PDB file of C-alpha atoms in Angstrom:
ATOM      1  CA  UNK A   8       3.244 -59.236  20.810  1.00 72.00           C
ATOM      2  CA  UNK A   9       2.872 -56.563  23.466  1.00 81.00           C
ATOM      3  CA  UNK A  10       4.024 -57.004  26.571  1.00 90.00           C
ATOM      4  CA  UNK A  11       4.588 -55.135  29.480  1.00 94.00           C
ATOM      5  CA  UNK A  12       7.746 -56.445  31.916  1.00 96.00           C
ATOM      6  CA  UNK A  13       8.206 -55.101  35.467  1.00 97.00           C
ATOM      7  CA  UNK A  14      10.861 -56.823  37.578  1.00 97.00           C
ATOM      8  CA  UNK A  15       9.799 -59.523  40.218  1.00 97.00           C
ATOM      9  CA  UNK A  16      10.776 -58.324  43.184  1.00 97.00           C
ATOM     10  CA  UNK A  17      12.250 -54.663  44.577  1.00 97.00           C
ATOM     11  CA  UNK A  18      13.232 -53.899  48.128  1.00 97.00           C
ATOM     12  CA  UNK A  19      13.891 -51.139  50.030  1.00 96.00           C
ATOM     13  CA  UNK A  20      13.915 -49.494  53.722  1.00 96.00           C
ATOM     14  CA  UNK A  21      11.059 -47.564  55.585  1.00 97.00           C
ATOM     15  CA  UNK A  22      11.369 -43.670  54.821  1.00 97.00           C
ATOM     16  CA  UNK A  23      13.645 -44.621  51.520  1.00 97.00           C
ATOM     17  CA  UNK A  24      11.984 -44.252  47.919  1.00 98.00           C
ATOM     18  CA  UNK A  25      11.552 -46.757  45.420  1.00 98.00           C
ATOM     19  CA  UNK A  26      11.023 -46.607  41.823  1.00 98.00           C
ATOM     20  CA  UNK A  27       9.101 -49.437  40.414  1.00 98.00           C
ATOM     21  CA  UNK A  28       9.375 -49.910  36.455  1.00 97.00           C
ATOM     22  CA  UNK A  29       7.103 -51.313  33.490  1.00 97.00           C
ATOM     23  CA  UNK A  30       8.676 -51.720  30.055  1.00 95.00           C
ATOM     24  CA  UNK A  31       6.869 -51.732  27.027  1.00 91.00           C
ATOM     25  CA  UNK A  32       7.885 -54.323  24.287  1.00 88.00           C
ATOM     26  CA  UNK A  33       6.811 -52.906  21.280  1.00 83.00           C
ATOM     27  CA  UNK A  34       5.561 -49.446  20.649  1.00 83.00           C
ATOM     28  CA  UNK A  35       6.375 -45.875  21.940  1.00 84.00           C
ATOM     29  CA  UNK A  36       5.250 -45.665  26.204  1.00 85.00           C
ATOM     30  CA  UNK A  37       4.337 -42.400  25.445  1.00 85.00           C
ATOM     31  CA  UNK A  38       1.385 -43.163  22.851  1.00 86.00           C
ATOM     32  CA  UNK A  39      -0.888 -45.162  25.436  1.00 89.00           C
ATOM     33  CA  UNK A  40      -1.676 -44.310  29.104  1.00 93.00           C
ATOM     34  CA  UNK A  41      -0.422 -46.050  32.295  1.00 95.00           C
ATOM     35  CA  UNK A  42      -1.654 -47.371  34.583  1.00 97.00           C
ATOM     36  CA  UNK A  43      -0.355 -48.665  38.468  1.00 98.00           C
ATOM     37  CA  UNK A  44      -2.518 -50.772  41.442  1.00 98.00           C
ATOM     38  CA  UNK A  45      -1.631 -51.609  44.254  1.00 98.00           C
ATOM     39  CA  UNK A  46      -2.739 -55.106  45.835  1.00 98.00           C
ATOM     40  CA  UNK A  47      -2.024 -55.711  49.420  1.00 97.00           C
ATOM     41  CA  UNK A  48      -1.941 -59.675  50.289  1.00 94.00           C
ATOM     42  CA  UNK A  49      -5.613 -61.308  50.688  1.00 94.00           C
ATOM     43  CA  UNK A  50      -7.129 -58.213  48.944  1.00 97.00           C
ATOM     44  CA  UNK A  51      -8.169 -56.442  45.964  1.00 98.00           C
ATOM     45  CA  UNK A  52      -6.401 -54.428  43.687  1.00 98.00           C
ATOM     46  CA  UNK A  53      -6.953 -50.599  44.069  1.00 98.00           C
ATOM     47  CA  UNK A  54      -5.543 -48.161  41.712  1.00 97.00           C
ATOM     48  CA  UNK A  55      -2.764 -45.714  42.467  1.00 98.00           C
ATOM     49  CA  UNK A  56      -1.945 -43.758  39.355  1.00 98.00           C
ATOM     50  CA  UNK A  57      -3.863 -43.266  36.277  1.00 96.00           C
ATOM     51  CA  UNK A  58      -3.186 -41.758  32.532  1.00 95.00           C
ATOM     52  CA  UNK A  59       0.098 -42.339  33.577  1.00 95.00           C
ATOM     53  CA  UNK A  60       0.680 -39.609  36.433  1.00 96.00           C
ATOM     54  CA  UNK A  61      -2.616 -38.688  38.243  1.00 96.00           C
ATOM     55  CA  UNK A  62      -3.429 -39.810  41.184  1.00 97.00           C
ATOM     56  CA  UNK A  63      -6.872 -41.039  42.480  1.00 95.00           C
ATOM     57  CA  UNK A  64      -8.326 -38.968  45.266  1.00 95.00           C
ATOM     58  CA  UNK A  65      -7.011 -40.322  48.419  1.00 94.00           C
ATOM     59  CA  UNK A  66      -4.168 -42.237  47.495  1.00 97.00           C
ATOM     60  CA  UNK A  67      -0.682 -39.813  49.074  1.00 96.00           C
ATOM     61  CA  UNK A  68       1.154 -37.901  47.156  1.00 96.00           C
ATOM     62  CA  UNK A  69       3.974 -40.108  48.028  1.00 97.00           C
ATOM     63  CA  UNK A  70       2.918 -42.462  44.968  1.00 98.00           C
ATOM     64  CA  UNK A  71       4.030 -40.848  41.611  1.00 98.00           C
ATOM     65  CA  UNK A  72       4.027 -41.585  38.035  1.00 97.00           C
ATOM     66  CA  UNK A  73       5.878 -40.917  35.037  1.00 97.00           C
ATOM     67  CA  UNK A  74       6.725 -42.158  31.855  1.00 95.00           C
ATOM     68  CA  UNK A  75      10.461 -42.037  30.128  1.00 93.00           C
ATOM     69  CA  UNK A  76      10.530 -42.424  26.413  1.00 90.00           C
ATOM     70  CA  UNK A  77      14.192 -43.091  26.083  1.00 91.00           C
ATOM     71  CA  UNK A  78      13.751 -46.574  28.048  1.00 91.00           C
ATOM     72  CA  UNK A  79      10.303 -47.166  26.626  1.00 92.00           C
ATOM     73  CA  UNK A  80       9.505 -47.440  30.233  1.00 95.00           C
ATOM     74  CA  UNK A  81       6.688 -46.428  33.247  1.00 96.00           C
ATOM     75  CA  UNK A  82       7.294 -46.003  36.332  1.00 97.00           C
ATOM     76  CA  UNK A  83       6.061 -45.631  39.728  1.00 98.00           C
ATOM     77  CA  UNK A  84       8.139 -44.167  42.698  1.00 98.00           C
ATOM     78  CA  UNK A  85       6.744 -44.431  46.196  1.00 98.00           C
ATOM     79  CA  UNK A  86       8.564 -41.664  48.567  1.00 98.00           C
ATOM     80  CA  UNK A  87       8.820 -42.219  51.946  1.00 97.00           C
ATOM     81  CA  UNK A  88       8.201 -45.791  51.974  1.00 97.00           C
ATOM     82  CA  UNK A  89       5.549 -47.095  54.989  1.00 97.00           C
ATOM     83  CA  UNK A  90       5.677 -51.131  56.133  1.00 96.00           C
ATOM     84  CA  UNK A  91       2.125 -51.208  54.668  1.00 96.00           C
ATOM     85  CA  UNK A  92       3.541 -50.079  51.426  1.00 97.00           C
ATOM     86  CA  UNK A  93       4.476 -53.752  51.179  1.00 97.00           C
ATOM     87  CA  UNK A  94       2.395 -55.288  48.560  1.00 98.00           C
ATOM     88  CA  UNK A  95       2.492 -56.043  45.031  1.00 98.00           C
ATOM     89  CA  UNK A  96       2.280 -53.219  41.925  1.00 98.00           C
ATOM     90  CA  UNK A  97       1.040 -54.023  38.460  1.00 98.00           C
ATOM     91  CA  UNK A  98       1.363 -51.948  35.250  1.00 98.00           C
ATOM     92  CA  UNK A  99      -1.314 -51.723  33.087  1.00 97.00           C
ATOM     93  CA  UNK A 100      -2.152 -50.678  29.447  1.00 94.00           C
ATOM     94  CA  UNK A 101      -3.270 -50.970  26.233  1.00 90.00           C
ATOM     95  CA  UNK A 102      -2.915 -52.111  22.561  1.00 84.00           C
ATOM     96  CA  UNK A 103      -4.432 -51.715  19.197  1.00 82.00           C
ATOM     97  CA  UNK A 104      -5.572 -55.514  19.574  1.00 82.00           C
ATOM     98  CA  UNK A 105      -6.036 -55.927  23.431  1.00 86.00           C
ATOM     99  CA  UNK A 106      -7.779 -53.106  25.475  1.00 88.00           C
ATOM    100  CA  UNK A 107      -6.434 -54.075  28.300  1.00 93.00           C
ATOM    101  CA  UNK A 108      -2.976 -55.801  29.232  1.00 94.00           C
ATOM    102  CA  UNK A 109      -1.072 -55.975  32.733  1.00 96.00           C
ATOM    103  CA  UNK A 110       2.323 -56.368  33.558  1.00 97.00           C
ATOM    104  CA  UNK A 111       3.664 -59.159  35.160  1.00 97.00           C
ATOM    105  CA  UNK A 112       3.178 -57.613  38.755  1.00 97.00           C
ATOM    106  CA  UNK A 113       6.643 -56.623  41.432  1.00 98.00           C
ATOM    107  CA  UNK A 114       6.300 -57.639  44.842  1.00 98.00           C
ATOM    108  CA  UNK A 115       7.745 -54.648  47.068  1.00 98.00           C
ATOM    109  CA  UNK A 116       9.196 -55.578  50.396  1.00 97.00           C
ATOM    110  CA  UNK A 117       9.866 -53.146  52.824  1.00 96.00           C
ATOM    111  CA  UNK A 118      12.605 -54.176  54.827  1.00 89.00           C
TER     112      UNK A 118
ATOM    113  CA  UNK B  29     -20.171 -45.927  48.954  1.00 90.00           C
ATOM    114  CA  UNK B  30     -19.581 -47.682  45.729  1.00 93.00           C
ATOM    115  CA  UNK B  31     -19.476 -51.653  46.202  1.00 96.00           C
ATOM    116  CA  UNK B  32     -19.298 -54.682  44.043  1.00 97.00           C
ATOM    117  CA  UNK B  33     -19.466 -57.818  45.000  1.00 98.00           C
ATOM    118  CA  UNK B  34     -19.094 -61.263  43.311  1.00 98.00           C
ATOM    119  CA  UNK B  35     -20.902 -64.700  43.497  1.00 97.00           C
ATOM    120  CA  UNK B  36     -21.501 -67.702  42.187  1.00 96.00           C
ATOM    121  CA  UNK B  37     -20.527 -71.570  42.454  1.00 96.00           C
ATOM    122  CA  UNK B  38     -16.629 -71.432  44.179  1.00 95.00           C
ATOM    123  CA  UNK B  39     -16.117 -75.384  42.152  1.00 97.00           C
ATOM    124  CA  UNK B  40     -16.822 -75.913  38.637  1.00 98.00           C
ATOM    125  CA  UNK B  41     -16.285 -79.465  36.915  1.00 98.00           C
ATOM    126  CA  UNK B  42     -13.894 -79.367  33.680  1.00 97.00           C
ATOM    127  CA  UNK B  43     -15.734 -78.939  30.354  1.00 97.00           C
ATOM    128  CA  UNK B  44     -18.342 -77.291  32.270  1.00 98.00           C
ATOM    129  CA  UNK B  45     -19.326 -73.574  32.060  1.00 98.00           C
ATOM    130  CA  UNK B  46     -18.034 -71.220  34.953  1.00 98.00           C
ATOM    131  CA  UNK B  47     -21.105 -68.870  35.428  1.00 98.00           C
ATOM    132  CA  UNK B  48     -20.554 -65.738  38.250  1.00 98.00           C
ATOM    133  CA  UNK B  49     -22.733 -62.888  39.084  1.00 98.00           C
ATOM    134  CA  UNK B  50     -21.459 -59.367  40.137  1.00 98.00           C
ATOM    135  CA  UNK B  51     -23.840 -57.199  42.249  1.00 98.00           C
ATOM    136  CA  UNK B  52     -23.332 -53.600  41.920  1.00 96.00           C
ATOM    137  CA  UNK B  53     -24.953 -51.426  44.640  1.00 95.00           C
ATOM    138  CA  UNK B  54     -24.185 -47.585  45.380  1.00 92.00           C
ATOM    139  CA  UNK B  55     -24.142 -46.701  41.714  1.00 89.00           C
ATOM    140  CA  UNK B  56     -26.833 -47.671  38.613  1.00 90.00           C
ATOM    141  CA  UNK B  57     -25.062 -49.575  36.112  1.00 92.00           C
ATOM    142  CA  UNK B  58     -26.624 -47.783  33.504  1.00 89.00           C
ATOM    143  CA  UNK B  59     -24.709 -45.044  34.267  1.00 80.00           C
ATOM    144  CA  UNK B  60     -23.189 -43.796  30.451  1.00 79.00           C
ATOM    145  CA  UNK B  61     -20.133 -42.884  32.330  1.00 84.00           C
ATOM    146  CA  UNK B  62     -18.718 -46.279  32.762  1.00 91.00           C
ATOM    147  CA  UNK B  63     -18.323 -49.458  32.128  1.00 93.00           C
ATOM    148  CA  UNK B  64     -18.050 -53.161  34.089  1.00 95.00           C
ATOM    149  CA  UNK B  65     -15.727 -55.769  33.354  1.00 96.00           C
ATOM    150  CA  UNK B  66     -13.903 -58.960  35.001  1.00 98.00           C
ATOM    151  CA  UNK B  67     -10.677 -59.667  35.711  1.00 98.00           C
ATOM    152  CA  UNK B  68      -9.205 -62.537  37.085  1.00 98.00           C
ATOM    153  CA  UNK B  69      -5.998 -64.210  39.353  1.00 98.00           C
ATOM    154  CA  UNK B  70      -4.558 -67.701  38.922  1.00 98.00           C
ATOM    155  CA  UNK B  71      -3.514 -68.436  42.624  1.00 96.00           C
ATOM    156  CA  UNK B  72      -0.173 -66.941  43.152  1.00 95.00           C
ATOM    157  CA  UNK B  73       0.094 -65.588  39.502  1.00 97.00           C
ATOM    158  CA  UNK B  74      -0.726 -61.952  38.063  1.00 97.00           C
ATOM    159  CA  UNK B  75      -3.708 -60.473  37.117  1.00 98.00           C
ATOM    160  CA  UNK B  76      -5.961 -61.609  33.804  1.00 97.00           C
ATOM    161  CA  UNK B  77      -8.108 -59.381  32.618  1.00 96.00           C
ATOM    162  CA  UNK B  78     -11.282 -60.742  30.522  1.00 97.00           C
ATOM    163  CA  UNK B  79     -13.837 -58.286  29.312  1.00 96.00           C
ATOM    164  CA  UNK B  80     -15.797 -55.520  29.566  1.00 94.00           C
ATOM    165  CA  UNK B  81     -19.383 -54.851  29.089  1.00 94.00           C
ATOM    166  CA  UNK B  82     -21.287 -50.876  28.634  1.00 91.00           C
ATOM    167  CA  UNK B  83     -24.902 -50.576  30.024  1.00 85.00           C
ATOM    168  CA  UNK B  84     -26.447 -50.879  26.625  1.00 84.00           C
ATOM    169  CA  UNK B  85     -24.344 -54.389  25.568  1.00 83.00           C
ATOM    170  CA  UNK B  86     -21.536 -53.353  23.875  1.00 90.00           C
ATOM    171  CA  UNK B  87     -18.224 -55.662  24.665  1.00 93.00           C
ATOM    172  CA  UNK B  88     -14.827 -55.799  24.734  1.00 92.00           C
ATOM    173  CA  UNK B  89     -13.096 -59.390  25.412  1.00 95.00           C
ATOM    174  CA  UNK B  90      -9.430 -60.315  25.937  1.00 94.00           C
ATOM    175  CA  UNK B  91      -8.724 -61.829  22.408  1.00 93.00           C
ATOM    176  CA  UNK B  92      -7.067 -64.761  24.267  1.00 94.00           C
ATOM    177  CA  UNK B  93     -10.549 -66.139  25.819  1.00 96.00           C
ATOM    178  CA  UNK B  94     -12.826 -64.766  23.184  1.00 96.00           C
ATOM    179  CA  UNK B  95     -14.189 -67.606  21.929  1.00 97.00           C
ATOM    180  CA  UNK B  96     -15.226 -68.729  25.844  1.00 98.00           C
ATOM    181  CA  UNK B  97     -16.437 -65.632  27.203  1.00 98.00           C
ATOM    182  CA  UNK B  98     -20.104 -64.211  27.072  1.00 97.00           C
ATOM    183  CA  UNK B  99     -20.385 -61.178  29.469  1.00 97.00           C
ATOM    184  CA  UNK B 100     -24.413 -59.925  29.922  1.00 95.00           C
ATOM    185  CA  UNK B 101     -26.087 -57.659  32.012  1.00 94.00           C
ATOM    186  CA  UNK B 102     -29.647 -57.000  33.790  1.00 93.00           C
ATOM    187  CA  UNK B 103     -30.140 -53.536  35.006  1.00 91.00           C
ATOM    188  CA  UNK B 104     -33.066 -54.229  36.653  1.00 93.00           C
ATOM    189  CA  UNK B 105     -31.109 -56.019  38.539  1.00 95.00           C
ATOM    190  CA  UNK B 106     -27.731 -53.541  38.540  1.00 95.00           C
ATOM    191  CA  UNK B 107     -25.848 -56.630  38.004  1.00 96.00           C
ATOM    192  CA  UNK B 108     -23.523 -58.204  34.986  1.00 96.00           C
ATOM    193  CA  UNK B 109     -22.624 -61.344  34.421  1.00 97.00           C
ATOM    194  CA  UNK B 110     -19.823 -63.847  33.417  1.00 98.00           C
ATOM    195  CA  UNK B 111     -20.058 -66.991  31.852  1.00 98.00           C
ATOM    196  CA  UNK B 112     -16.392 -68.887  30.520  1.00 98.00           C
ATOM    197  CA  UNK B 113     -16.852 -72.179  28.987  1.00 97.00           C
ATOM    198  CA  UNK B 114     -14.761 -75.218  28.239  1.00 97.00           C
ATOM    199  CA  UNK B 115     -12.882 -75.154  31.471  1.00 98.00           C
ATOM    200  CA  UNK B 116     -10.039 -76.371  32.308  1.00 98.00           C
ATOM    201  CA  UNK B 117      -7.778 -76.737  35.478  1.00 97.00           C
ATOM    202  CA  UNK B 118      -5.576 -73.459  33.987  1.00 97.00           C
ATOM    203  CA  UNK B 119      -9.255 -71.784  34.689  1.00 98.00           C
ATOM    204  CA  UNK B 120      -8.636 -71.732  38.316  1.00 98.00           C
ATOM    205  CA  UNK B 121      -8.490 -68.227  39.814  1.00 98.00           C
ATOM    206  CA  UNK B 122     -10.376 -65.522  42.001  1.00 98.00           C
ATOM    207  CA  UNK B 123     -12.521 -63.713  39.581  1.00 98.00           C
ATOM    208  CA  UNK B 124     -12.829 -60.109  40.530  1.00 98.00           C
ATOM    209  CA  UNK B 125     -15.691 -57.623  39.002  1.00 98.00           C
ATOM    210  CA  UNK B 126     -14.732 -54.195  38.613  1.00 97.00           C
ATOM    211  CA  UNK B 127     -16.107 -50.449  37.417  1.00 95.00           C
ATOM    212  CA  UNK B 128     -14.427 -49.929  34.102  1.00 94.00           C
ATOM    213  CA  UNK B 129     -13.689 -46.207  32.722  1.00 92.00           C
ATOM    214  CA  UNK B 130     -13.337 -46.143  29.419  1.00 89.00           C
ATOM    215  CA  UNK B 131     -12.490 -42.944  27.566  1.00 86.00           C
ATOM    216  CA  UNK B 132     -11.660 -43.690  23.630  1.00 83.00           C
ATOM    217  CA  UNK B 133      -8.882 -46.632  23.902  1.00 83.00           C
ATOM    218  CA  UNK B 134      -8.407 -46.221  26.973  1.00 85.00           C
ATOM    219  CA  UNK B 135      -9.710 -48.703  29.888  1.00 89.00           C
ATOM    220  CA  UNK B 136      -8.741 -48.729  33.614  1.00 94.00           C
ATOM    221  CA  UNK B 137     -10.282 -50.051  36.862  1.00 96.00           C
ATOM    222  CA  UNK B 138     -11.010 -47.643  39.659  1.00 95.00           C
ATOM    223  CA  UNK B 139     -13.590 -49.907  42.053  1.00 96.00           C
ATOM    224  CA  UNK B 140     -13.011 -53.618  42.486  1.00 97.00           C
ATOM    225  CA  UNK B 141     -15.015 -56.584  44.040  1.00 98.00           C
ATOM    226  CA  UNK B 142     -13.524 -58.697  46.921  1.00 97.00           C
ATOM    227  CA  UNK B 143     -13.456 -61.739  44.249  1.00 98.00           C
ATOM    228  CA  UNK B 144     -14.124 -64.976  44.451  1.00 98.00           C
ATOM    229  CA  UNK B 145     -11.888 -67.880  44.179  1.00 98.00           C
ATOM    230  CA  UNK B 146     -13.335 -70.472  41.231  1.00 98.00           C
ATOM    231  CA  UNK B 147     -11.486 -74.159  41.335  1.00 98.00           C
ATOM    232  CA  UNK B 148     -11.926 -76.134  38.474  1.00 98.00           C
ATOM    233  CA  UNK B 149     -11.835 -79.662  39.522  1.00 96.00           C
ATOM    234  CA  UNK B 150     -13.702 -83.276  39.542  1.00 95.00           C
TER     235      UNK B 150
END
């Protein structure tokens, strides 16, 4: 089955950068767009990256996407980290039998 | 401003069908540029995502809850619709509604409801 794993938890300190990652089980990364979002706690989802590196107008520049086929993996890297960076980020993409599939979510603390 | 917004009963009994409503106002949902769809969050868990529906009726469902799920929609209304039967406890969630983009195999969520939190309980 395909699955897509992203660690539970990362941490790091304001104004430090953080890569967030989302491996793909089965399959090459590179053959289906990614997808990141962003949910703060009590809200929504909103999303961050698309088709694995754009950005959505007005989400900073400090979010970034990219894809590395010699892991199999997505990631998302957040520069410059802000305390209301602090939220969770989930992966998201697709399969021949399942349109749409999300990671398991990583909860980022800033410390 | 694009806004969605769900409703619909917040406790459903088990066995029952779960039945929820998503308003869309700021955009016609018969737009050909997108799609609608529902995803939803078992409290404290990760996100579920359910189906899709296009303007015109055509579907995509999570092959998981296929057999449960019937998603509709009214344009006269600008609304669509979700209705999950069978339910059971492991049915307990928010439900969100969101704008779907689909472009060939590919489908992502760029506007998303406030959701609702559905118990399923006696």
């Amino acid at each position: 089955n395909f699955m897509l794993t992203q660690p539970h938890s990362v941490s790091e300190s304001p104004g430090k950068t953080v890569t967030i990652s989302c491996m793909c089980s089965s399959g090459s990364i590179a053959s289906n767009y990614v997808q990141w979002y962003q949910q703060r706690p009590g809200s929504a989802p909103t999303n961050v990256i698309y088709e694995d590196d754009q950005r959505p107008s007005g989400v900073p520049d400090r979010f970034s996407g990219s894809i590395d086929s010699s892991s199999n993996s997505a990631s998302l890297t957040i520069s410059g980290l802000k305390p209301e960076d602090e939220a969770d980020y989930y992966c998201q993409s697709y399969d021949i039998s399942n349109p749409v599939l999300f990671g398991g979510g990583t909860k980022l603390t800033v410390l | 401003q694009l806004q969605l917004q769900e409703s619909g009963p917040g406790l459903v009994k088990p066995s029952e069908t779960l039945s929820l409503t998503c308003t869309v106002s700021g955009d016609s949902i018969s737009s050909n540029d997108y799609h609608w769809g529902w995803i939803r969050q078992p409290p404290g868990k990760g996100l579920e995502w359910i189906g899709n529906i296009y303007s015109r009726g055509s579907t995509y469902y999570n092959p998981s809850l296929k057999s449960r799920v019937t998603i509709s929609v009214d344009t006269s209304k600008n609304q669509f619709s979700l209705k999950l039967s069978s339910v059971t406890a492991a049915d307990t969630a928010v439900y969100y509604c969101a704008r779907t983009i689909v472009v060939i195999t590919l489908h992502y969520f760029d506007y998303w409801g406030q959701g609702t939190l559905v118990t399923v309980s006696s």
